[in-house]
mmCIF file of C-alpha atoms in Angstrom:
data_model
loop_
_atom_site.group_PDB
_atom_site.id
_atom_site.type_symbol
_atom_site.label_atom_id
_atom_site.label_comp_id
_atom_site.label_asym_id
_atom_site.label_seq_id
_atom_site.Cartn_x
_atom_site.Cartn_y
_atom_site.Cartn_z
ATOM 1 C CA MET A 5 -1.872 -13.349 -2.020
ATOM 2 C CA LEU A 6 -1.438 -9.706 -3.469
ATOM 3 C CA VAL A 7 -1.348 -8.252 -0.099
ATOM 4 C CA ALA A 8 1.161 -10.959 1.100
ATOM 5 C CA LEU A 9 3.398 -10.361 -1.880
ATOM 6 C CA ASN A 10 3.171 -6.589 -1.512
ATOM 7 C CA SER A 11 4.298 -6.780 2.138
ATOM 8 C CA ILE A 12 7.122 -9.121 1.169
ATOM 9 C CA PHE A 13 8.324 -6.834 -1.548
ATOM 10 C CA GLN A 14 8.258 -3.848 0.734
ATOM 11 C CA LEU A 15 9.999 -5.571 3.484
ATOM 12 C CA LEU A 16 12.860 -6.668 1.092
ATOM 13 C CA PHE A 17 13.163 -3.582 -1.148
ATOM 14 C CA TYR A 18 11.757 -0.485 0.568
ATOM 15 C CA SER A 19 14.863 0.390 2.470
ATOM 16 C CA PHE A 20 17.052 -0.175 -0.634
ATOM 17 C CA TYR A 21 14.843 2.063 -2.863
ATOM 18 C CA ALA A 22 14.661 4.866 -0.180
ATOM 19 C CA TRP A 23 18.575 4.851 -0.027
ATOM 20 C CA LEU A 24 18.818 4.695 -3.904
ATOM 21 C CA PHE A 25 16.443 7.555 -4.644
ATOM 22 C CA ILE A 26 17.585 9.792 -1.856
ATOM 23 C CA ASN A 27 21.302 9.162 -1.499
ATOM 24 C CA VAL A 28 22.445 7.965 -4.932
ATOM 25 C CA LEU A 29 20.286 8.731 -7.943
ATOM 26 C CA PRO A 30 19.883 12.528 -7.565
ATOM 27 C CA GLN A 31 23.619 13.058 -7.894
ATOM 28 C CA LYS A 32 23.989 10.417 -10.689
ATOM 29 C CA LEU A 33 21.222 12.063 -12.748
ATOM 30 C CA GLY A 34 22.550 15.475 -12.233
ATOM 31 C CA LEU A 35 19.581 16.649 -9.984
ATOM 32 C CA GLY A 36 21.857 18.245 -7.541
ATOM 33 C CA HIS A 37 22.843 17.529 -4.065
ATOM 34 C CA PHE A 38 20.050 18.039 -1.458
ATOM 35 C CA ASN A 39 22.103 17.721 1.709
ATOM 36 C CA ILE A 40 20.099 14.805 2.746
ATOM 37 C CA SER A 41 21.637 11.496 3.897
ATOM 38 C CA VAL A 42 19.253 8.644 4.892
ATOM 39 C CA PRO A 43 21.040 5.610 6.380
ATOM 40 C CA LEU A 44 19.710 2.280 5.125
ATOM 41 C CA LYS A 45 19.713 1.021 8.688
ATOM 42 C CA ASP A 46 17.247 3.716 9.918
ATOM 43 C CA VAL A 47 14.817 3.075 7.018
ATOM 44 C CA ALA A 48 15.064 -0.730 7.508
ATOM 45 C CA GLU A 49 14.406 -0.423 11.211
ATOM 46 C CA SER A 50 11.245 1.603 10.692
ATOM 47 C CA VAL A 51 10.008 -0.772 7.907
ATOM 48 C CA PHE A 52 10.566 -3.687 10.189
ATOM 49 C CA ILE A 53 8.711 -2.121 13.131
ATOM 50 C CA TYR A 54 5.815 -0.832 11.085
ATOM 51 C CA LEU A 55 5.373 -3.578 8.521
ATOM 52 C CA GLY A 56 7.633 -6.510 9.583
ATOM 53 C CA ILE A 57 6.309 -7.097 13.135
ATOM 54 C CA PRO A 58 2.582 -7.141 12.055
ATOM 55 C CA PHE A 59 3.491 -9.351 9.051
ATOM 56 C CA LEU A 60 5.224 -11.907 11.250
ATOM 57 C CA ALA A 61 2.464 -11.703 13.764
ATOM 58 C CA GLY A 62 -0.093 -12.558 11.073
ATOM 59 C CA LEU A 63 2.093 -15.309 9.625
ATOM 60 C CA THR A 64 2.672 -17.029 12.902
ATOM 61 C CA SER A 65 -0.899 -16.533 14.230
ATOM 62 C CA ARG A 66 -2.225 -18.151 11.064
ATOM 63 C CA TYR A 67 0.129 -21.114 11.220
ATOM 64 C CA PHE A 68 -0.388 -21.900 14.919
ATOM 65 C CA LEU A 69 -3.997 -21.188 15.135
ATOM 66 C CA ILE A 70 -4.858 -23.250 12.052
ATOM 67 C CA ARG A 71 -2.864 -26.204 13.503
ATOM 68 C CA SER A 72 -4.523 -25.849 17.032
ATOM 69 C CA LYS A 73 -8.105 -24.802 15.991
ATOM 70 C CA GLY A 74 -8.371 -25.768 12.413
ATOM 71 C CA LEU A 75 -8.905 -23.875 9.222
ATOM 72 C CA GLU A 76 -12.731 -23.786 9.615
ATOM 73 C CA TRP A 77 -12.514 -21.981 12.994
ATOM 74 C CA PHE A 78 -9.754 -19.601 11.710
ATOM 75 C CA ASN A 79 -11.780 -18.515 8.761
ATOM 76 C CA ARG A 80 -15.209 -18.370 10.261
ATOM 77 C CA LYS A 81 -14.374 -17.136 13.832
ATOM 78 C CA PHE A 82 -10.901 -15.535 14.093
ATOM 79 C CA ILE A 83 -10.813 -13.580 10.766
ATOM 80 C CA PRO A 84 -14.211 -11.868 11.185
ATOM 81 C CA THR A 85 -13.273 -10.957 14.732
ATOM 82 C CA ILE A 86 -10.036 -9.226 13.931
ATOM 83 C CA SER A 87 -10.921 -7.847 10.418
ATOM 84 C CA PRO A 88 -12.666 -4.580 11.711
ATOM 85 C CA ILE A 89 -9.437 -3.805 13.695
ATOM 86 C CA THR A 90 -7.504 -3.073 10.400
ATOM 87 C CA LEU A 91 -10.086 -0.570 9.404
ATOM 88 C CA TYR A 92 -10.217 1.212 12.715
ATOM 89 C CA ALA A 93 -6.403 1.339 12.743
ATOM 90 C CA LEU A 94 -6.412 2.835 9.244
ATOM 91 C CA LEU A 95 -9.017 5.405 10.132
ATOM 92 C CA PHE A 96 -7.168 6.239 13.313
ATOM 93 C CA THR A 97 -3.970 6.738 11.438
ATOM 94 C CA ILE A 98 -5.699 9.040 8.925
ATOM 95 C CA VAL A 99 -7.135 11.105 11.646
ATOM 96 C CA LEU A 100 -3.870 11.235 13.434
ATOM 97 C CA MET A 101 -1.998 12.359 10.301
ATOM 98 C CA PHE A 102 -4.492 15.217 9.543
ATOM 99 C CA SER A 103 -4.535 16.382 13.115
ATOM 100 C CA LEU A 104 -0.745 16.811 13.167
ATOM 101 C CA LYS A 105 -0.350 18.283 9.660
ATOM 102 C CA GLY A 106 -3.740 19.867 8.885
ATOM 103 C CA ASP A 107 -2.693 23.487 9.782
ATOM 104 C CA LYS A 108 0.325 23.143 7.390
ATOM 105 C CA ILE A 109 -1.962 21.868 4.576
ATOM 106 C CA LEU A 110 -4.208 24.931 5.094
ATOM 107 C CA GLU A 111 -1.269 27.418 5.380
ATOM 108 C CA LEU A 112 0.622 26.099 2.253
ATOM 109 C CA PRO A 113 -1.924 25.266 -0.510
ATOM 110 C CA LEU A 114 0.469 25.913 -3.341
ATOM 111 C CA ASP A 115 2.858 23.311 -1.895
ATOM 112 C CA VAL A 116 -0.046 20.818 -1.606
ATOM 113 C CA VAL A 117 -0.658 21.394 -5.402
ATOM 114 C CA LYS A 118 2.938 20.835 -6.252
ATOM 115 C CA VAL A 119 2.909 17.553 -4.371
ATOM 116 C CA ALA A 120 -0.620 16.366 -5.517
ATOM 117 C CA LEU A 121 -0.193 17.034 -9.238
ATOM 118 C CA PRO A 122 2.631 14.484 -9.875
ATOM 119 C CA LEU A 123 0.850 11.968 -7.551
ATOM 120 C CA VAL A 124 -2.357 12.183 -9.656
ATOM 121 C CA ILE A 125 -0.460 11.659 -12.825
ATOM 122 C CA TYR A 126 1.410 8.654 -11.206
ATOM 123 C CA PHE A 127 -1.829 7.034 -9.996
ATOM 124 C CA VAL A 128 -3.691 7.372 -13.265
ATOM 125 C CA LEU A 129 -0.699 6.199 -15.339
ATOM 126 C CA THR A 130 0.078 3.211 -13.058
ATOM 127 C CA PHE A 131 -3.517 2.035 -13.058
ATOM 128 C CA PHE A 132 -3.956 2.151 -16.874
ATOM 129 C CA VAL A 133 -0.487 0.558 -17.594
ATOM 130 C CA SER A 134 -1.215 -2.249 -15.109
ATOM 131 C CA PHE A 135 -4.785 -2.800 -16.330
ATOM 132 C CA PHE A 136 -3.800 -3.057 -19.975
ATOM 133 C CA ILE A 137 -0.724 -5.253 -19.347
ATOM 134 C CA SER A 138 -2.907 -7.735 -17.515
ATOM 135 C CA LYS A 139 -5.646 -7.432 -20.250
ATOM 136 C CA ALA A 140 -2.997 -8.180 -22.903
ATOM 137 C CA LEU A 141 -2.030 -11.275 -20.835
ATOM 138 C CA LYS A 142 -5.690 -12.336 -20.930
ATOM 139 C CA VAL A 143 -6.214 -11.955 -17.170
ATOM 140 C CA ALA A 144 -9.774 -12.231 -16.024
ATOM 141 C CA TYR A 145 -11.450 -8.892 -14.961
ATOM 142 C CA ASP A 146 -11.632 -9.566 -11.249
ATOM 143 C CA LYS A 147 -8.008 -10.435 -10.951
ATOM 144 C CA ASN A 148 -7.061 -7.681 -13.427
ATOM 145 C CA ALA A 149 -8.788 -5.038 -11.314
ATOM 146 C CA SER A 150 -7.274 -6.372 -8.104
ATOM 147 C CA VAL A 151 -3.762 -6.169 -9.710
ATOM 148 C CA ALA A 152 -4.367 -2.723 -11.182
ATOM 149 C CA PHE A 153 -5.441 -1.182 -7.762
ATOM 150 C CA THR A 154 -2.834 -3.029 -5.836
ATOM 151 C CA ALA A 155 -0.117 -1.566 -8.232
ATOM 152 C CA THR A 156 -1.666 1.857 -7.996
ATOM 153 C CA GLY A 157 -2.254 2.117 -4.331
ATOM 154 C CA ASN A 158 0.588 3.181 -2.117
ATOM 155 C CA ASN A 159 1.485 2.434 1.472
ATOM 156 C CA PHE A 160 1.577 6.027 2.495
ATOM 157 C CA GLU A 161 1.311 5.111 6.177
ATOM 158 C CA LEU A 162 4.655 3.331 5.879
ATOM 159 C CA ALA A 163 6.163 6.355 4.031
ATOM 160 C CA ILE A 164 4.877 8.617 6.849
ATOM 161 C CA ALA A 165 6.322 6.314 9.571
ATOM 162 C CA VAL A 166 9.765 6.299 7.888
ATOM 163 C CA ALA A 167 9.714 10.129 7.318
ATOM 164 C CA ILE A 168 8.840 10.719 10.972
ATOM 165 C CA ALA A 169 11.438 8.213 12.250
ATOM 166 C CA VAL A 170 14.246 9.535 9.987
ATOM 167 C CA PHE A 171 13.397 13.208 9.594
ATOM 168 C CA GLY A 172 11.337 13.976 12.567
ATOM 169 C CA LEU A 173 7.485 14.792 13.155
ATOM 170 C CA HIS A 174 7.590 18.400 11.991
ATOM 171 C CA SER A 175 9.778 17.878 8.915
ATOM 172 C CA PRO A 176 8.824 18.798 5.332
ATOM 173 C CA GLN A 177 9.202 15.056 4.472
ATOM 174 C CA ALA A 178 6.412 14.172 6.926
ATOM 175 C CA PHE A 179 4.340 17.024 5.645
ATOM 176 C CA VAL A 180 4.669 15.653 2.062
ATOM 177 C CA GLY A 181 3.790 12.126 3.253
ATOM 178 C CA VAL A 182 0.505 13.359 4.729
ATOM 179 C CA ILE A 183 -0.588 14.779 1.338
ATOM 180 C CA GLY A 184 -0.300 11.278 -0.167
ATOM 181 C CA PRO A 185 -3.445 9.868 1.231
ATOM 182 C CA LEU A 186 -5.255 13.074 0.750
ATOM 183 C CA VAL A 187 -4.765 12.622 -2.975
ATOM 184 C CA GLU A 188 -4.720 8.770 -3.127
ATOM 185 C CA VAL A 189 -8.279 8.256 -1.678
ATOM 186 C CA PRO A 190 -10.406 10.404 -4.057
ATOM 187 C CA VAL A 191 -8.388 9.407 -7.107
ATOM 188 C CA LEU A 192 -8.751 5.725 -6.356
ATOM 189 C CA ILE A 193 -12.421 6.182 -5.761
ATOM 190 C CA LEU A 194 -12.654 7.789 -9.197
ATOM 191 C CA LEU A 195 -10.710 4.941 -10.593
ATOM 192 C CA VAL A 196 -13.212 2.503 -9.301
ATOM 193 C CA ARG A 197 -15.785 4.200 -11.453
ATOM 194 C CA VAL A 198 -13.352 3.995 -14.394
ATOM 195 C CA SER A 199 -12.645 0.268 -13.659
ATOM 196 C CA LEU A 200 -16.342 -0.530 -13.846
ATOM 197 C CA TRP A 201 -16.750 1.292 -17.195
ATOM 198 C CA MET A 202 -13.684 -0.545 -18.583
ATOM 199 C CA LYS A 203 -15.278 -3.808 -17.444
ATOM 200 C CA LYS A 204 -18.270 -3.146 -19.728
ATOM 201 C CA LYS A 205 -16.035 -1.843 -22.573
ATOM 202 C CA TYR A 206 -13.392 -4.573 -22.634
ATOM 203 C CA TYR A 207 -14.996 -7.509 -20.883
#
């Protein structure tokens, strides 16, 4: 349910947020003009290709396969067969990202730190805010942890896909996008330990 809602929200709002944060808010908040214009259409097209098509494929395959083969077959045969594909695809994406931008990461360590530091603060802050809001609402630990990690985790693969489509493969935007998973993975692993400690403390 969380994954489905996350995908729906991104399909509906990702393009609008990209346009808002790049084209509108910097000038409105007096942060200067960056000479960057990102058409809403270009971002929406990238989001649809990267996220919309797989989402629709999953939705239609679930509907038609359950109708033709039954829920039991779908859960016991089809899902276990295709589940490893998502992991392999994610690993392939990560390897591909670092093979394309690994040299830049090594050449510009200070730039990596400049991008990584705000991301670490964001991850930690979002996790704790989400966790304690759910706890205040008396949500059970298993659901609370799921919500906190869903809120904290980011679809950096989508961000990279959009950056490459809009700005180009060798753009600074694509470089910044690659740093995201480099920071996200170890921080989330540490937050797993924190989450288990908080389970003992608060539950």
